[in-house]
Amino acid sequence: MTTSAKMHERAKIGITIGDINGIGPETIIKALADHRILSMITPVIYGSGKVLAFYKKQLSVDDFNYTQVKNRGQYAHKAINVVNAWEDNLEIVPGKPSQEAGKAALASIKLACEDLKEGVIDALVTAPVDKHTIHSPEFPFKGHTEYITQFFDASDSLMFMVADSLRIGLVTEHVALKDVAGLITKEKIESKLRIMEQSLRKDFGIVKPKIAILGLNPHAGDNGLIGTEEESVIKAVVQEQRSKGKLVYGPQPPDGFFGAGQYAKFDGILAMYHDQGLIPFKTLAFENGVNYTAGLPVIRTSPDHGTAYNIAGKNMANELSMREAIFLASSIFKHRAEQPAEK
């Protein structure tokens, strides 16, 4: 297919159902009720028609209809398509974790990833899973990001939190705080920075991105008085990037950086560890934030919340993050299609 033809093709966006006892099914149903989506993409839900029927009744949603996919890759356009990822008639108990729900979540992820790898769908949106119930010998990972990175044989990836022009990436992700400092190396920062810059150009259309790198220690080390990582590692990366003409700035003291609104001046922000990036991100964009896995040959987004068992099945879940995850997957698909073909 030519680049021009691909640009005008309706993107086939796969959506995994997540934990069937969490808020994933509810947010999917509510998000797809936005009729703008069916005019933009062809949604393909990987899960179970029975689960969707259960929540449709539970939520008293009348205007939600879907078609079951009988043949792989044969989808109804301008309609919601459902691929049944398992055959068992599972018990659905909103708000209650179960190993069966974890197995079902993994089945939907595996099938969707296989279709994504083979080009049957164009992008993937993953609803939240329970890290405890999905964990198994088949899924010895801390989350979707690590699983999908390995599935697609990527050497590295970047957990990239996105909400409009706010984009925060992480050098370290799901690791204990006591282990973070030992993982802050020149090579690791350079790898994450390279992925961020490439993604900002390829996925977001920013020709010359301006990137801030946060410090690790309070006051960004205060010139070596409070930790040495800024002086020995982070500054060296910044100086090297600047010598190459890159618009990279840092190390920035995180508290003042966000407190003074400096984040608004940058296209991307590289945080050293999970909470350093996620606390300000969720404070500023809790309802509409999206988790994007940058650096992969495929497109994967996810809402920035968890299973929220405490409100599952109560018609209280906010679907905005799920909807934004679908919109972002579609937008990145278009940006990538517009790129010149690699020679």
Tab-separated table of C-alpha atoms in Angstrom:
chain	number	residue	atom	x	y	z
A	1	MET	CA	0.000	0.000	0.000
A	2	THR	CA	1.339	3.456	-0.868
A	3	THR	CA	1.860	6.095	1.814
A	4	SER	CA	-0.897	8.192	0.239
A	5	ALA	CA	-3.384	5.315	0.367
A	6	LYS	CA	-2.480	4.500	3.958
A	7	MET	CA	-3.051	8.107	5.016
A	8	HIS	CA	-6.644	7.970	3.823
A	9	GLU	CA	-7.412	4.537	5.240
A	10	ARG	CA	-9.651	4.288	8.298
A	11	ALA	CA	-7.433	3.083	11.145
A	12	LYS	CA	-8.382	-0.258	12.685
A	13	ILE	CA	-7.859	0.287	16.409
A	14	GLY	CA	-7.776	-2.793	18.623
A	15	ILE	CA	-9.016	-2.348	22.198
A	16	THR	CA	-8.335	-5.017	24.823
A	17	ILE	CA	-11.107	-5.377	27.397
A	18	GLY	CA	-8.795	-5.444	30.419
A	19	ASP	CA	-9.900	-6.942	33.731
A	20	ILE	CA	-13.568	-7.876	33.311
A	21	ASN	CA	-14.252	-7.115	36.985
A	22	GLY	CA	-12.705	-3.656	36.765
A	23	ILE	CA	-13.834	-0.462	35.028
A	24	GLY	CA	-12.296	-1.339	31.647
A	25	PRO	CA	-15.497	-2.630	30.004
A	26	GLU	CA	-17.476	0.341	31.328
A	27	THR	CA	-14.996	2.923	30.031
A	28	ILE	CA	-14.878	1.194	26.633
A	29	ILE	CA	-18.667	1.205	26.299
A	30	LYS	CA	-18.907	4.855	27.340
A	31	ALA	CA	-15.975	5.953	25.164
A	32	LEU	CA	-17.344	4.282	22.048
A	33	ALA	CA	-20.708	5.927	22.620
A	34	ASP	CA	-18.965	9.064	21.306
A	35	HIS	CA	-20.116	8.958	17.675
A	36	ARG	CA	-17.037	10.911	16.538
A	37	ILE	CA	-15.008	7.749	17.034
A	38	LEU	CA	-16.924	5.662	14.498
A	39	SER	CA	-16.474	8.419	11.921
A	40	MET	CA	-12.694	8.329	12.476
A	41	ILE	CA	-11.719	4.709	13.097
A	42	THR	CA	-12.880	1.104	13.015
A	43	PRO	CA	-12.833	-0.097	16.644
A	44	VAL	CA	-12.107	-3.765	17.328
A	45	ILE	CA	-12.665	-4.923	20.917
A	46	TYR	CA	-10.722	-8.002	22.032
A	47	GLY	CA	-12.677	-9.616	24.822
A	48	SER	CA	-16.148	-11.099	24.959
A	49	GLY	CA	-19.557	-10.159	23.633
A	50	LYS	CA	-21.048	-11.691	26.784
A	51	VAL	CA	-19.037	-9.348	29.010
A	52	LEU	CA	-20.113	-6.327	26.987
A	53	ALA	CA	-23.745	-7.475	27.122
A	54	PHE	CA	-23.465	-7.836	30.912
A	55	TYR	CA	-22.155	-4.293	31.373
A	56	LYS	CA	-24.539	-2.845	28.826
A	57	LYS	CA	-27.386	-4.150	30.974
A	58	GLN	CA	-25.616	-3.220	34.227
A	59	LEU	CA	-25.148	0.362	33.044
A	60	SER	CA	-28.586	0.615	31.373
A	61	VAL	CA	-26.957	1.681	28.103
A	62	ASP	CA	-29.314	1.301	25.162
A	63	ASP	CA	-27.327	3.029	22.436
A	64	PHE	CA	-24.412	0.582	22.291
A	65	ASN	CA	-24.441	-2.051	19.577
A	66	TYR	CA	-21.686	-4.232	18.200
A	67	THR	CA	-21.044	-6.957	15.670
A	68	GLN	CA	-19.227	-10.215	16.369
A	69	VAL	CA	-16.192	-10.838	14.143
A	70	LYS	CA	-16.496	-14.262	12.506
A	71	ASN	CA	-13.479	-14.152	10.196
A	72	ARG	CA	-10.138	-12.700	11.229
A	73	GLY	CA	-9.630	-9.205	9.887
A	74	GLN	CA	-13.082	-8.902	8.339
A	75	TYR	CA	-14.543	-5.920	10.155
A	76	ALA	CA	-17.692	-3.880	9.734
A	77	HIS	CA	-16.766	-0.238	9.168
A	78	LYS	CA	-18.650	2.471	11.043
A	79	ALA	CA	-19.500	-0.219	13.595
A	80	ILE	CA	-18.062	-1.617	16.824
A	81	ASN	CA	-16.446	-5.003	16.195
A	82	VAL	CA	-15.901	-7.639	18.886
A	83	VAL	CA	-13.369	-10.480	18.709
A	84	ASN	CA	-14.072	-13.184	21.288
A	85	ALA	CA	-10.726	-13.921	22.916
A	86	TRP	CA	-11.932	-16.852	25.024
A	87	GLU	CA	-14.755	-19.377	24.947
A	88	ASP	CA	-15.367	-19.970	28.655
A	89	ASN	CA	-18.485	-18.509	30.253
A	90	LEU	CA	-16.705	-16.584	33.005
A	91	GLU	CA	-18.353	-15.304	36.153
A	92	ILE	CA	-18.421	-11.509	36.193
A	93	VAL	CA	-18.312	-9.953	39.667
A	94	PRO	CA	-17.620	-6.197	39.404
A	95	GLY	CA	-15.092	-5.068	41.971
A	96	LYS	CA	-13.785	-8.550	42.834
A	97	PRO	CA	-10.312	-9.669	41.703
A	98	SER	CA	-10.085	-13.212	40.321
A	99	GLN	CA	-7.504	-15.408	38.649
A	100	GLU	CA	-10.041	-16.244	35.923
A	101	ALA	CA	-10.351	-12.541	35.093
A	102	GLY	CA	-6.563	-12.301	34.932
A	103	LYS	CA	-6.365	-15.216	32.494
A	104	ALA	CA	-9.074	-13.662	30.329
A	105	ALA	CA	-7.252	-10.321	30.300
A	106	LEU	CA	-4.061	-12.034	29.169
A	107	ALA	CA	-5.933	-13.954	26.442
A	108	SER	CA	-7.247	-10.698	24.987
A	109	ILE	CA	-3.804	-9.053	25.107
A	110	LYS	CA	-2.068	-11.997	23.419
A	111	LEU	CA	-4.615	-12.211	20.609
A	112	ALA	CA	-4.567	-8.454	20.024
A	113	CYS	CA	-0.759	-8.357	19.964
A	114	GLU	CA	-0.672	-11.205	17.456
A	115	ASP	CA	-3.084	-9.316	15.199
A	116	LEU	CA	-1.107	-6.102	15.653
A	117	LYS	CA	2.166	-7.828	14.749
A	118	GLU	CA	0.621	-9.253	11.580
A	119	GLY	CA	-1.018	-5.972	10.524
A	120	VAL	CA	-4.589	-7.154	11.044
A	121	ILE	CA	-5.112	-4.037	13.199
A	122	ASP	CA	-3.203	-0.759	12.977
A	123	ALA	CA	-2.870	0.232	16.640
A	124	LEU	CA	-3.692	-1.043	20.109
A	125	VAL	CA	-5.410	0.507	23.136
A	126	THR	CA	-5.205	-1.541	26.330
A	127	ALA	CA	-7.749	-1.293	29.157
A	128	PRO	CA	-6.344	-1.689	32.689
A	129	VAL	CA	-5.455	-5.067	34.165
A	130	ASP	CA	-4.793	-6.247	37.710
A	131	LYS	CA	-1.048	-6.881	37.990
A	132	HIS	CA	-1.673	-9.513	40.667
A	133	THR	CA	-4.293	-11.626	38.912
A	134	ILE	CA	-2.651	-11.502	35.479
A	135	HIS	CA	0.775	-12.441	36.819
A	136	SER	CA	1.724	-15.982	35.793
A	137	PRO	CA	4.521	-17.937	34.103
A	138	GLU	CA	3.069	-16.635	30.817
A	139	PHE	CA	3.049	-13.068	32.124
A	140	PRO	CA	6.035	-12.579	34.481
A	141	PHE	CA	5.924	-8.826	33.926
A	142	LYS	CA	5.086	-5.763	36.015
A	143	GLY	CA	2.660	-4.432	33.435
A	144	HIS	CA	1.598	-4.085	29.804
A	145	THR	CA	4.629	-1.996	28.838
A	146	GLU	CA	7.219	-4.647	29.617
A	147	TYR	CA	5.144	-7.421	28.025
A	148	ILE	CA	4.509	-5.533	24.799
A	149	THR	CA	8.115	-4.340	24.542
A	150	GLN	CA	9.315	-7.959	24.648
A	151	PHE	CA	6.518	-9.234	22.393
A	152	PHE	CA	7.633	-6.880	19.623
A	153	ASP	CA	11.357	-7.549	20.161
A	154	ALA	CA	12.132	-3.926	20.980
A	155	SER	CA	15.497	-3.273	22.630
A	156	ASP	CA	13.974	-0.496	24.745
A	157	SER	CA	10.795	1.526	25.085
A	158	LEU	CA	9.609	4.642	26.879
A	159	MET	CA	6.630	4.997	29.195
A	160	PHE	CA	5.368	8.309	27.819
A	161	MET	CA	2.500	10.036	29.630
A	162	VAL	CA	0.599	12.348	27.288
A	163	ALA	CA	-2.145	14.934	27.758
A	164	ASP	CA	-2.394	17.528	24.992
A	165	SER	CA	0.969	19.372	25.026
A	166	LEU	CA	2.102	17.864	28.344
A	167	ARG	CA	4.349	14.856	27.669
A	168	ILE	CA	6.378	13.209	30.440
A	169	GLY	CA	8.637	10.191	29.894
A	170	LEU	CA	10.340	8.025	32.516
A	171	VAL	CA	13.946	6.854	32.721
A	172	THR	CA	12.989	4.174	35.284
A	173	GLU	CA	9.457	2.807	35.562
A	174	HIS	CA	8.135	0.175	37.967
A	175	VAL	CA	11.128	-0.219	40.266
A	176	ALA	CA	11.552	0.293	44.009
A	177	LEU	CA	12.678	3.789	44.958
A	178	LYS	CA	15.750	2.409	46.766
A	179	ASP	CA	16.980	0.992	43.432
A	180	VAL	CA	16.479	4.098	41.283
A	181	ALA	CA	19.824	5.848	41.819
A	182	GLY	CA	21.787	2.778	40.727
A	183	LEU	CA	19.829	2.662	37.459
A	184	ILE	CA	20.482	6.293	36.504
A	185	THR	CA	23.295	5.810	34.003
A	186	LYS	CA	24.446	7.845	31.049
A	187	GLU	CA	23.515	5.020	28.674
A	188	LYS	CA	19.999	4.619	30.077
A	189	ILE	CA	19.228	8.340	29.987
A	190	GLU	CA	20.561	8.593	26.425
A	191	SER	CA	18.395	5.649	25.329
A	192	LYS	CA	15.206	7.093	26.812
A	193	LEU	CA	16.046	10.563	25.502
A	194	ARG	CA	16.631	9.214	21.989
A	195	ILE	CA	13.266	7.423	22.025
A	196	MET	CA	11.520	10.564	23.283
A	197	GLU	CA	13.039	12.812	20.623
A	198	GLN	CA	12.246	10.362	17.824
A	199	SER	CA	8.689	9.931	19.064
A	200	LEU	CA	8.093	13.673	19.328
A	201	ARG	CA	9.158	14.025	15.703
A	202	LYS	CA	7.582	10.896	14.205
A	203	ASP	CA	4.466	10.483	16.369
A	204	PHE	CA	3.620	14.075	17.270
A	205	GLY	CA	4.931	16.006	14.265
A	206	ILE	CA	7.314	18.259	16.215
A	207	VAL	CA	10.240	19.032	13.899
A	208	LYS	CA	12.796	20.190	16.509
A	209	PRO	CA	11.540	19.190	19.954
A	210	LYS	CA	12.535	21.078	23.088
A	211	ILE	CA	13.144	18.645	25.952
A	212	ALA	CA	13.711	19.154	29.687
A	213	ILE	CA	15.563	16.598	31.804
A	214	LEU	CA	14.717	16.576	35.504
A	215	GLY	CA	17.286	16.099	38.249
A	216	LEU	CA	17.209	13.079	40.527
A	217	ASN	CA	17.915	14.684	43.880
A	218	PRO	CA	16.275	17.627	45.716
A	219	HIS	CA	17.237	20.951	44.096
A	220	ALA	CA	18.815	18.918	41.261
A	221	GLY	CA	21.693	18.020	43.589
A	222	ASP	CA	22.468	21.633	44.535
A	223	ASN	CA	25.842	21.490	42.735
A	224	GLY	CA	26.804	18.213	44.361
A	225	LEU	CA	25.777	19.048	47.934
A	226	ILE	CA	22.717	16.740	47.802
A	227	GLY	CA	23.763	13.770	45.702
A	228	THR	CA	26.150	13.502	42.783
A	229	GLU	CA	24.079	12.023	39.934
A	230	GLU	CA	23.376	15.427	38.397
A	231	GLU	CA	27.060	16.380	38.263
A	232	SER	CA	28.449	12.984	37.277
A	233	VAL	CA	25.768	11.704	34.911
A	234	ILE	CA	22.889	13.977	33.915
A	235	LYS	CA	24.878	17.122	33.081
A	236	ALA	CA	27.206	15.119	30.843
A	237	VAL	CA	24.226	13.879	28.832
A	238	VAL	CA	22.776	17.384	28.518
A	239	GLN	CA	26.103	18.914	27.439
A	240	GLU	CA	26.689	16.208	24.839
A	241	GLN	CA	23.204	16.642	23.406
A	242	ARG	CA	23.596	20.434	23.291
A	243	SER	CA	26.895	20.041	21.421
A	244	LYS	CA	24.931	18.133	18.762
A	245	GLY	CA	22.477	20.991	18.382
A	246	LYS	CA	19.681	19.338	20.364
A	247	LEU	CA	17.324	21.497	22.396
A	248	VAL	CA	17.880	19.655	25.670
A	249	TYR	CA	17.899	21.478	29.012
A	250	GLY	CA	18.658	20.356	32.538
A	251	PRO	CA	18.985	18.995	35.064
A	252	GLN	CA	15.876	20.867	36.206
A	253	PRO	CA	14.848	20.922	39.907
A	254	PRO	CA	11.452	19.145	39.673
A	255	ASP	CA	9.564	21.073	42.373
A	256	GLY	CA	10.320	24.529	40.979
A	257	PHE	CA	10.030	23.292	37.407
A	258	PHE	CA	6.406	22.251	37.861
A	259	GLY	CA	5.539	24.805	40.543
A	260	ALA	CA	6.538	27.737	38.331
A	261	GLY	CA	4.850	26.321	35.239
A	262	GLN	CA	8.113	25.811	33.352
A	263	TYR	CA	6.774	22.513	31.992
A	264	ALA	CA	4.551	24.452	29.581
A	265	LYS	CA	7.642	25.671	27.673
A	266	PHE	CA	8.774	22.176	26.663
A	267	ASP	CA	7.589	19.580	24.147
A	268	GLY	CA	8.801	16.711	26.302
A	269	ILE	CA	9.997	16.167	29.876
A	270	LEU	CA	12.211	13.281	30.975
A	271	ALA	CA	11.724	12.293	34.627
A	272	MET	CA	14.116	10.035	36.500
A	273	TYR	CA	11.573	7.812	38.264
A	274	HIS	CA	7.888	6.872	38.356
A	275	ASP	CA	6.405	9.175	40.984
A	276	GLN	CA	8.593	12.136	39.985
A	277	GLY	CA	6.830	12.115	36.623
A	278	LEU	CA	3.448	10.624	37.470
A	279	ILE	CA	2.520	12.792	40.462
A	280	PRO	CA	2.692	16.103	38.551
A	281	PHE	CA	1.210	14.475	35.454
A	282	LYS	CA	-1.835	13.116	37.246
A	283	THR	CA	-2.221	16.341	39.218
A	284	LEU	CA	-2.376	18.294	35.972
A	285	ALA	CA	-4.163	15.753	33.761
A	286	PHE	CA	-5.783	13.042	35.864
A	287	GLU	CA	-8.948	12.586	33.815
A	288	ASN	CA	-7.601	12.919	30.278
A	289	GLY	CA	-4.071	11.519	30.547
A	290	VAL	CA	-2.861	8.718	28.277
A	291	ASN	CA	-0.038	6.223	28.729
A	292	TYR	CA	1.781	5.785	25.401
A	293	THR	CA	4.545	3.218	24.867
A	294	ALA	CA	7.024	5.035	22.644
A	295	GLY	CA	9.907	3.376	20.848
A	296	LEU	CA	8.023	0.390	19.469
A	297	PRO	CA	7.482	-0.496	15.809
A	298	VAL	CA	3.749	-0.534	16.656
A	299	ILE	CA	1.351	1.889	18.336
A	300	ARG	CA	0.072	1.162	21.852
A	301	THR	CA	-1.787	3.536	24.155
A	302	SER	CA	-3.687	3.066	27.393
A	303	PRO	CA	-5.764	5.145	29.812
A	304	ASP	CA	-3.669	6.365	32.749
A	305	HIS	CA	-5.787	4.722	35.472
A	306	GLY	CA	-6.114	1.259	36.956
A	307	THR	CA	-8.934	-1.236	37.413
A	308	ALA	CA	-10.643	0.925	40.083
A	309	TYR	CA	-12.418	-2.037	41.663
A	310	ASN	CA	-14.049	0.275	44.217
A	311	ILE	CA	-16.309	1.838	41.569
A	312	ALA	CA	-16.549	-1.051	39.068
A	313	GLY	CA	-20.096	-1.741	37.877
A	314	LYS	CA	-21.498	1.342	39.596
A	315	ASN	CA	-21.718	3.571	36.510
A	316	MET	CA	-19.220	5.949	38.119
A	317	ALA	CA	-16.174	5.461	35.862
A	318	ASN	CA	-15.010	8.422	33.782
A	319	GLU	CA	-14.317	7.369	30.183
A	320	LEU	CA	-12.360	10.479	29.141
A	321	SER	CA	-8.907	8.879	29.485
A	322	MET	CA	-10.025	5.840	27.459
A	323	ARG	CA	-11.467	8.076	24.762
A	324	GLU	CA	-8.283	10.160	24.649
A	325	ALA	CA	-6.224	6.961	24.387
A	326	ILE	CA	-8.255	5.969	21.314
A	327	PHE	CA	-7.915	9.433	19.787
A	328	LEU	CA	-4.144	9.463	20.433
A	329	ALA	CA	-3.681	6.046	18.814
A	330	SER	CA	-5.551	7.311	15.758
A	331	SER	CA	-3.519	10.535	15.677
A	332	ILE	CA	-0.185	8.722	15.898
A	333	PHE	CA	-1.284	6.326	13.150
A	334	LYS	CA	-1.907	9.333	10.899
A	335	HIS	CA	1.407	10.995	11.806
A	336	ARG	CA	3.329	7.826	11.033
A	337	ALA	CA	1.478	7.341	7.752
A	338	GLU	CA	2.539	10.830	6.706
A	339	GLN	CA	6.236	10.017	7.179
A	340	PRO	CA	8.269	9.443	4.013
A	341	ALA	CA	8.866	5.750	3.322
A	342	GLU	CA	12.204	4.531	4.693
A	343	LYS	CA	14.716	3.456	2.091
